[in-house]
Amino acid sequence: MSSSHWVAWHDVSALIPVRKSAPRQILHACCGHVTSGTDESHGLLALMGASGSGKTTLLTMLAAHEPCATGVIKLDGRPYDETTGASVGFVPQTERFFATLTVNEALGLSARLRGAAEPVAEEVNRLIQELDLSHAKHSRIGDPDAARRQGISGGERKRCAIAHELVHTPPLLVLDEPTSGLDSRAAVKVMAILKRLSTRQAIVCSLHQPSARAFDHVAQVCLLASSGHTVFFGATRSPAHQPCSHLPCPPCHPAFPCHPPPHSLP
C-alpha cells in the first residue's frame, strides 16, 4: 500500500429520472478532494447537508456504484472506470451479515472471497484488534431485527462492517452515515477509529446530526445545500471555516462548547 491515497471530484453533477417528466438534477458542479495523512488538509472528510441535498448520491458515485452525469472523479490520479468499484470499500448505512457467523468467521469468509493475501488468519486478527473487536471475536453477529438472535451491539456491528471492507486494503473507504443509530459513546468510538484509519486510507463519510465530540474527529467538511450546490469545503479547524461568516456562531457556556455543524448547515 502506498504512503498516501487520494480521491478528487470536479464539476460532478447527478440526475435522477422522474416519471413522466424530465430528469431532475440533484447535484450541481460539486468539487472536493480527500487525502490520507495527518496534516490539517488531510484526513477524514465528512459530507453534511440537509435532507435531499445529494449526500448519498455523491457517496454512491465516489464508491463507483453509479456514474456521474457530468464531471470527473479520480482515485490516485486515475479516472474512474468499470474496474474502480472493486478497489473501493463501501459501508452502507444498514449492515448485512450472516446472523449465525461469529465476527472471526465473517471476516475470514470475506477475506477469502476477496482473495486476501495469505495468511488470512493473521490479517483477520490484525483487523479485529485494530477495530477493537477482540472481546467479540467469537460472538455470533446475530440479527438486530430478530428478538431471539440478538448478537453483538450496534457499535460492534458497525466496526465489524468497517473491518469487512478493510480486508482487501482499499485505497478509499466510503461510509454512509456510520454513526446513525448508535449511542453517543459508540458513535465517538467509530469516528475515532475512522480518524486513525484515515492516516493510511482516504476516507469519506456522510454525517447526520453528529455530536460535538464525534465531529471533533473530522479533518475536513463538505457542506451541501438543499439545492445540491457545495456551499463550503475546507478544514474544520481552519479560520476559513465560517460558511456563514455574517452569522457567526454565538458564544457558548464552557460546559456546552459551540457546535458548528448545525449552525453552518444551510
mmCIF file of C-alpha atoms in Angstrom:
data_model
loop_
_atom_site.group_PDB
_atom_site.id
_atom_site.type_symbol
_atom_site.label_atom_id
_atom_site.label_comp_id
_atom_site.label_asym_id
_atom_site.label_seq_id
_atom_site.Cartn_x
_atom_site.Cartn_y
_atom_site.Cartn_z
ATOM 1 C CA MET A 1 0.000 0.000 0.000
ATOM 2 C CA SER A 2 1.409 3.411 -0.906
ATOM 3 C CA SER A 3 2.081 6.058 1.726
ATOM 4 C CA SER A 4 -0.752 8.297 0.551
ATOM 5 C CA HIS A 5 -4.053 7.851 -1.260
ATOM 6 C CA TRP A 6 -6.427 10.484 -2.552
ATOM 7 C CA VAL A 7 -9.699 10.901 -4.372
ATOM 8 C CA ALA A 8 -10.851 14.087 -6.086
ATOM 9 C CA TRP A 9 -14.037 15.083 -7.887
ATOM 10 C CA HIS A 10 -14.546 18.102 -10.135
ATOM 11 C CA ASP A 11 -17.764 19.596 -11.554
ATOM 12 C CA VAL A 12 -19.714 16.462 -10.628
ATOM 13 C CA SER A 13 -23.442 16.584 -11.309
ATOM 14 C CA ALA A 14 -26.163 13.960 -10.952
ATOM 15 C CA LEU A 15 -29.582 13.444 -12.493
ATOM 16 C CA ILE A 16 -32.400 11.241 -11.260
ATOM 17 C CA PRO A 17 -35.211 10.047 -13.502
ATOM 18 C CA VAL A 18 -38.675 11.418 -12.854
ATOM 19 C CA ARG A 19 -41.691 9.535 -14.163
ATOM 20 C CA LYS A 20 -43.455 11.347 -16.998
ATOM 21 C CA SER A 21 -41.131 14.308 -16.639
ATOM 22 C CA ALA A 22 -37.616 15.461 -17.411
ATOM 23 C CA PRO A 23 -34.809 14.151 -15.152
ATOM 24 C CA ARG A 24 -34.202 16.221 -12.021
ATOM 25 C CA GLN A 25 -30.720 17.457 -11.184
ATOM 26 C CA ILE A 26 -29.803 16.869 -7.537
ATOM 27 C CA LEU A 27 -26.073 17.689 -7.594
ATOM 28 C CA HIS A 28 -24.661 20.792 -9.268
ATOM 29 C CA ALA A 29 -20.960 21.056 -10.217
ATOM 30 C CA CYS A 30 -19.691 19.640 -6.926
ATOM 31 C CA CYS A 31 -15.953 19.739 -6.283
ATOM 32 C CA GLY A 32 -13.822 18.322 -3.499
ATOM 33 C CA HIS A 33 -10.974 16.039 -2.525
ATOM 34 C CA VAL A 34 -9.688 13.965 0.355
ATOM 35 C CA THR A 35 -6.193 12.647 1.022
ATOM 36 C CA SER A 36 -4.942 10.205 3.617
ATOM 37 C CA GLY A 37 -2.482 11.644 6.122
ATOM 38 C CA THR A 38 -2.163 13.637 9.316
ATOM 39 C CA ASP A 39 -1.854 17.242 8.053
ATOM 40 C CA GLU A 40 -4.638 19.763 8.616
ATOM 41 C CA SER A 41 -5.735 19.445 4.989
ATOM 42 C CA HIS A 42 -5.629 15.615 5.089
ATOM 43 C CA GLY A 43 -7.662 13.016 6.931
ATOM 44 C CA LEU A 44 -11.319 12.166 7.460
ATOM 45 C CA LEU A 45 -13.799 14.045 5.265
ATOM 46 C CA ALA A 46 -17.443 14.447 6.288
ATOM 47 C CA LEU A 47 -20.250 15.189 3.838
ATOM 48 C CA MET A 48 -23.041 17.110 5.520
ATOM 49 C CA GLY A 49 -26.177 18.810 4.367
ATOM 50 C CA ALA A 50 -29.927 18.955 4.568
ATOM 51 C CA SER A 51 -32.093 16.007 3.594
ATOM 52 C CA GLY A 52 -32.277 15.752 -0.176
ATOM 53 C CA SER A 53 -29.049 17.669 -0.755
ATOM 54 C CA GLY A 54 -27.454 14.710 -2.551
ATOM 55 C CA LYS A 55 -25.089 13.343 0.104
ATOM 56 C CA THR A 56 -25.939 9.688 -0.539
ATOM 57 C CA THR A 57 -25.883 10.228 -4.304
ATOM 58 C CA LEU A 58 -22.391 11.708 -4.120
ATOM 59 C CA LEU A 59 -21.225 8.863 -1.852
ATOM 60 C CA THR A 60 -22.624 6.317 -4.298
ATOM 61 C CA MET A 61 -20.665 7.901 -7.131
ATOM 62 C CA LEU A 62 -17.471 8.096 -5.048
ATOM 63 C CA ALA A 63 -17.902 4.379 -4.289
ATOM 64 C CA ALA A 64 -18.104 3.811 -8.075
ATOM 65 C CA HIS A 65 -21.566 2.268 -7.800
ATOM 66 C CA GLU A 66 -23.119 4.866 -10.108
ATOM 67 C CA PRO A 67 -21.611 7.066 -12.843
ATOM 68 C CA CYS A 68 -21.829 10.828 -12.638
ATOM 69 C CA ALA A 69 -23.837 12.710 -15.259
ATOM 70 C CA THR A 70 -21.057 15.248 -15.787
ATOM 71 C CA GLY A 71 -17.638 15.866 -14.290
ATOM 72 C CA VAL A 72 -14.733 13.611 -13.417
ATOM 73 C CA ILE A 73 -13.711 11.580 -10.360
ATOM 74 C CA LYS A 74 -10.140 10.359 -9.915
ATOM 75 C CA LEU A 75 -8.656 7.877 -7.459
ATOM 76 C CA ASP A 76 -4.898 8.216 -7.008
ATOM 77 C CA GLY A 77 -4.744 10.100 -10.301
ATOM 78 C CA ARG A 78 -6.725 7.575 -12.365
ATOM 79 C CA PRO A 79 -10.196 8.473 -13.674
ATOM 80 C CA TYR A 80 -12.946 6.152 -12.503
ATOM 81 C CA ASP A 81 -13.781 3.266 -14.842
ATOM 82 C CA GLU A 82 -15.676 -0.030 -14.680
ATOM 83 C CA THR A 83 -12.939 -1.635 -12.536
ATOM 84 C CA THR A 84 -12.731 1.063 -9.843
ATOM 85 C CA GLY A 85 -15.581 -0.267 -7.720
ATOM 86 C CA ALA A 86 -13.663 -3.451 -6.912
ATOM 87 C CA SER A 87 -10.905 -1.455 -5.224
ATOM 88 C CA VAL A 88 -13.135 0.855 -3.158
ATOM 89 C CA GLY A 89 -14.532 -0.120 0.236
ATOM 90 C CA PHE A 90 -18.171 0.849 0.851
ATOM 91 C CA VAL A 91 -20.007 0.594 4.186
ATOM 92 C CA PRO A 92 -23.777 1.128 3.750
ATOM 93 C CA GLN A 93 -25.956 2.574 6.469
ATOM 94 C CA THR A 94 -27.541 -0.843 7.115
ATOM 95 C CA GLU A 95 -25.118 -3.745 7.509
ATOM 96 C CA ARG A 96 -25.897 -7.202 6.154
ATOM 97 C CA PHE A 97 -24.278 -10.252 7.766
ATOM 98 C CA PHE A 98 -24.978 -13.943 8.199
ATOM 99 C CA ALA A 99 -26.507 -13.872 11.672
ATOM 100 C CA THR A 100 -25.143 -17.285 12.684
ATOM 101 C CA LEU A 101 -21.492 -16.461 11.939
ATOM 102 C CA THR A 102 -19.109 -15.127 14.545
ATOM 103 C CA VAL A 103 -17.126 -11.950 13.947
ATOM 104 C CA ASN A 104 -13.999 -14.012 13.264
ATOM 105 C CA GLU A 105 -15.827 -16.305 10.833
ATOM 106 C CA ALA A 106 -17.487 -13.437 8.950
ATOM 107 C CA LEU A 107 -14.211 -11.587 8.432
ATOM 108 C CA GLY A 108 -12.381 -14.769 7.471
ATOM 109 C CA LEU A 109 -15.058 -15.584 4.877
ATOM 110 C CA SER A 110 -14.894 -12.053 3.460
ATOM 111 C CA ALA A 111 -11.099 -12.190 3.238
ATOM 112 C CA ARG A 112 -11.135 -15.472 1.337
ATOM 113 C CA LEU A 113 -13.889 -14.370 -1.054
ATOM 114 C CA ARG A 114 -11.964 -11.177 -1.822
ATOM 115 C CA GLY A 115 -8.727 -13.063 -2.401
ATOM 116 C CA ALA A 116 -6.840 -11.565 0.532
ATOM 117 C CA ALA A 117 -3.176 -12.465 0.782
ATOM 118 C CA GLU A 118 -2.206 -15.377 2.983
ATOM 119 C CA PRO A 119 -2.081 -15.941 5.867
ATOM 120 C CA VAL A 120 -5.726 -14.898 6.165
ATOM 121 C CA ALA A 121 -5.976 -15.662 9.892
ATOM 122 C CA GLU A 122 -3.215 -13.184 10.734
ATOM 123 C CA GLU A 123 -4.823 -10.405 8.685
ATOM 124 C CA VAL A 124 -8.213 -11.070 10.294
ATOM 125 C CA ASN A 125 -6.675 -10.985 13.768
ATOM 126 C CA ARG A 126 -4.960 -7.689 12.947
ATOM 127 C CA LEU A 127 -8.251 -6.125 11.832
ATOM 128 C CA ILE A 128 -10.086 -7.431 14.878
ATOM 129 C CA GLN A 129 -7.515 -5.823 17.158
ATOM 130 C CA GLU A 130 -7.415 -2.585 15.187
ATOM 131 C CA LEU A 131 -11.203 -2.237 15.229
ATOM 132 C CA ASP A 132 -11.356 -3.108 18.955
ATOM 133 C CA LEU A 133 -13.370 -6.292 18.421
ATOM 134 C CA SER A 134 -11.158 -8.744 20.337
ATOM 135 C CA HIS A 135 -13.757 -9.195 23.096
ATOM 136 C CA ALA A 136 -16.422 -10.054 20.464
ATOM 137 C CA LYS A 137 -14.195 -12.173 18.223
ATOM 138 C CA HIS A 138 -16.065 -15.434 18.896
ATOM 139 C CA SER A 139 -19.517 -13.898 19.413
ATOM 140 C CA ARG A 140 -22.263 -14.502 16.875
ATOM 141 C CA ILE A 141 -23.147 -11.383 14.935
ATOM 142 C CA GLY A 142 -26.867 -12.007 15.269
ATOM 143 C CA ASP A 143 -29.810 -10.193 13.729
ATOM 144 C CA PRO A 144 -30.940 -6.929 15.379
ATOM 145 C CA ASP A 145 -34.430 -7.393 13.909
ATOM 146 C CA ALA A 146 -34.910 -10.871 15.409
ATOM 147 C CA ALA A 147 -35.687 -10.969 19.120
ATOM 148 C CA ARG A 148 -34.096 -14.396 19.596
ATOM 149 C CA ARG A 149 -30.968 -13.639 17.600
ATOM 150 C CA GLN A 150 -29.651 -10.589 19.382
ATOM 151 C CA GLY A 151 -25.905 -10.754 18.880
ATOM 152 C CA ILE A 152 -23.223 -8.110 19.149
ATOM 153 C CA SER A 153 -24.065 -4.470 19.855
ATOM 154 C CA GLY A 154 -24.797 -1.822 17.241
ATOM 155 C CA GLY A 155 -21.376 -0.237 17.641
ATOM 156 C CA GLU A 156 -19.682 -3.618 17.289
ATOM 157 C CA ARG A 157 -21.732 -4.373 14.151
ATOM 158 C CA LYS A 158 -20.646 -1.079 12.613
ATOM 159 C CA ARG A 159 -16.983 -1.713 13.420
ATOM 160 C CA CYS A 160 -17.343 -5.254 12.035
ATOM 161 C CA ALA A 161 -18.782 -3.782 8.815
ATOM 162 C CA ILE A 162 -15.787 -1.458 8.552
ATOM 163 C CA ALA A 163 -13.381 -4.370 9.106
ATOM 164 C CA HIS A 164 -15.324 -6.323 6.465
ATOM 165 C CA GLU A 165 -14.392 -3.648 3.891
ATOM 166 C CA LEU A 166 -10.771 -3.379 5.000
ATOM 167 C CA VAL A 167 -9.796 -6.994 4.336
ATOM 168 C CA HIS A 168 -8.637 -6.125 0.802
ATOM 169 C CA THR A 169 -6.875 -2.904 1.926
ATOM 170 C CA PRO A 170 -8.819 -0.463 -0.288
ATOM 171 C CA PRO A 171 -7.190 2.908 -1.033
ATOM 172 C CA LEU A 172 -10.588 4.588 -0.480
ATOM 173 C CA LEU A 173 -13.236 3.839 2.135
ATOM 174 C CA VAL A 174 -16.730 5.341 1.745
ATOM 175 C CA LEU A 175 -19.294 5.181 4.560
ATOM 176 C CA ASP A 176 -22.969 6.176 4.549
ATOM 177 C CA GLU A 177 -23.882 7.703 7.939
ATOM 178 C CA PRO A 178 -21.653 5.435 10.086
ATOM 179 C CA THR A 179 -22.903 6.979 13.341
ATOM 180 C CA SER A 180 -26.662 6.817 12.679
ATOM 181 C CA GLY A 181 -28.496 4.579 15.135
ATOM 182 C CA LEU A 182 -25.598 4.469 17.598
ATOM 183 C CA ASP A 183 -25.459 5.934 21.085
ATOM 184 C CA SER A 184 -23.074 8.843 21.635
ATOM 185 C CA ARG A 185 -20.270 6.727 23.082
ATOM 186 C CA ALA A 186 -20.366 4.171 20.255
ATOM 187 C CA ALA A 187 -20.544 6.967 17.651
ATOM 188 C CA VAL A 188 -17.479 8.711 19.070
ATOM 189 C CA LYS A 189 -15.593 5.398 19.109
ATOM 190 C CA VAL A 190 -16.411 4.747 15.441
ATOM 191 C CA MET A 191 -15.301 8.259 14.467
ATOM 192 C CA ALA A 192 -12.063 7.902 16.450
ATOM 193 C CA ILE A 193 -11.285 4.660 14.586
ATOM 194 C CA LEU A 194 -12.046 6.278 11.218
ATOM 195 C CA LYS A 195 -9.734 9.178 12.093
ATOM 196 C CA ARG A 196 -6.945 6.719 12.861
ATOM 197 C CA LEU A 197 -7.555 4.775 9.641
ATOM 198 C CA SER A 198 -7.520 7.994 7.600
ATOM 199 C CA THR A 199 -3.770 8.285 8.099
ATOM 200 C CA ARG A 200 -3.396 5.373 5.657
ATOM 201 C CA GLN A 201 -6.550 5.441 3.527
ATOM 202 C CA ALA A 202 -8.687 8.162 2.010
ATOM 203 C CA ILE A 203 -11.991 8.126 3.913
ATOM 204 C CA VAL A 204 -15.254 9.896 3.082
ATOM 205 C CA CYS A 205 -18.409 9.579 5.174
ATOM 206 C CA SER A 206 -21.746 11.311 5.445
ATOM 207 C CA LEU A 207 -22.852 12.514 8.858
ATOM 208 C CA HIS A 208 -26.305 13.340 10.159
ATOM 209 C CA GLN A 209 -26.547 15.398 13.351
ATOM 210 C CA PRO A 210 -23.151 14.416 14.801
ATOM 211 C CA SER A 211 -22.347 15.286 18.383
ATOM 212 C CA ALA A 212 -19.588 17.813 19.054
ATOM 213 C CA ARG A 213 -17.293 15.022 20.286
ATOM 214 C CA ALA A 214 -17.894 12.920 17.172
ATOM 215 C CA PHE A 215 -17.425 15.904 14.857
ATOM 216 C CA ASP A 216 -14.130 16.717 16.577
ATOM 217 C CA HIS A 217 -12.537 13.746 14.754
ATOM 218 C CA VAL A 218 -13.359 15.207 11.317
ATOM 219 C CA ALA A 219 -10.468 16.884 9.458
ATOM 220 C CA GLN A 220 -12.422 18.335 6.519
ATOM 221 C CA VAL A 221 -16.066 19.039 5.854
ATOM 222 C CA CYS A 222 -18.100 19.455 2.684
ATOM 223 C CA LEU A 223 -21.428 21.215 3.200
ATOM 224 C CA LEU A 224 -24.142 20.705 0.588
ATOM 225 C CA ALA A 225 -27.149 22.972 0.263
ATOM 226 C CA SER A 226 -30.610 21.510 -0.239
ATOM 227 C CA SER A 227 -30.274 22.591 -3.877
ATOM 228 C CA GLY A 228 -27.282 20.262 -4.353
ATOM 229 C CA HIS A 229 -24.658 23.003 -4.527
ATOM 230 C CA THR A 230 -21.468 22.937 -2.459
ATOM 231 C CA VAL A 231 -21.603 25.898 -0.069
ATOM 232 C CA PHE A 232 -18.382 25.171 1.805
ATOM 233 C CA PHE A 233 -15.381 22.864 1.536
ATOM 234 C CA GLY A 234 -12.362 23.051 3.811
ATOM 235 C CA ALA A 235 -10.608 22.087 7.021
ATOM 236 C CA THR A 236 -12.781 22.076 10.127
ATOM 237 C CA ARG A 237 -10.115 23.839 12.188
ATOM 238 C CA SER A 238 -9.252 26.419 9.566
ATOM 239 C CA PRO A 239 -10.090 30.104 10.239
ATOM 240 C CA ALA A 240 -11.916 29.968 6.902
ATOM 241 C CA HIS A 241 -14.425 27.511 8.369
ATOM 242 C CA GLN A 242 -17.100 30.188 8.544
ATOM 243 C CA PRO A 243 -19.580 29.421 5.733
ATOM 244 C CA CYS A 244 -21.996 31.769 7.473
ATOM 245 C CA SER A 245 -19.446 34.474 8.337
ATOM 246 C CA HIS A 246 -22.165 37.115 8.539
ATOM 247 C CA LEU A 247 -23.873 34.965 11.197
ATOM 248 C CA PRO A 248 -21.019 33.823 13.469
ATOM 249 C CA CYS A 249 -21.566 31.032 15.958
ATOM 250 C CA PRO A 250 -22.826 32.517 19.238
ATOM 251 C CA PRO A 251 -20.631 32.162 22.327
ATOM 252 C CA CYS A 252 -21.439 29.153 24.457
ATOM 253 C CA HIS A 253 -21.047 28.237 28.085
ATOM 254 C CA PRO A 254 -17.771 26.338 28.748
ATOM 255 C CA ALA A 255 -19.794 23.306 29.771
ATOM 256 C CA PHE A 256 -21.577 23.377 26.390
ATOM 257 C CA PRO A 257 -18.960 24.067 23.698
ATOM 258 C CA CYS A 258 -20.064 25.686 20.461
ATOM 259 C CA HIS A 259 -21.134 23.120 17.868
ATOM 260 C CA PRO A 260 -20.571 24.455 14.315
ATOM 261 C CA PRO A 261 -22.320 21.850 12.099
ATOM 262 C CA PRO A 262 -25.955 22.683 12.966
ATOM 263 C CA HIS A 263 -25.157 26.387 12.836
ATOM 264 C CA SER A 264 -23.479 26.178 9.436
ATOM 265 C CA LEU A 265 -25.906 23.904 7.603
ATOM 266 C CA PRO A 266 -27.951 25.851 5.048
#
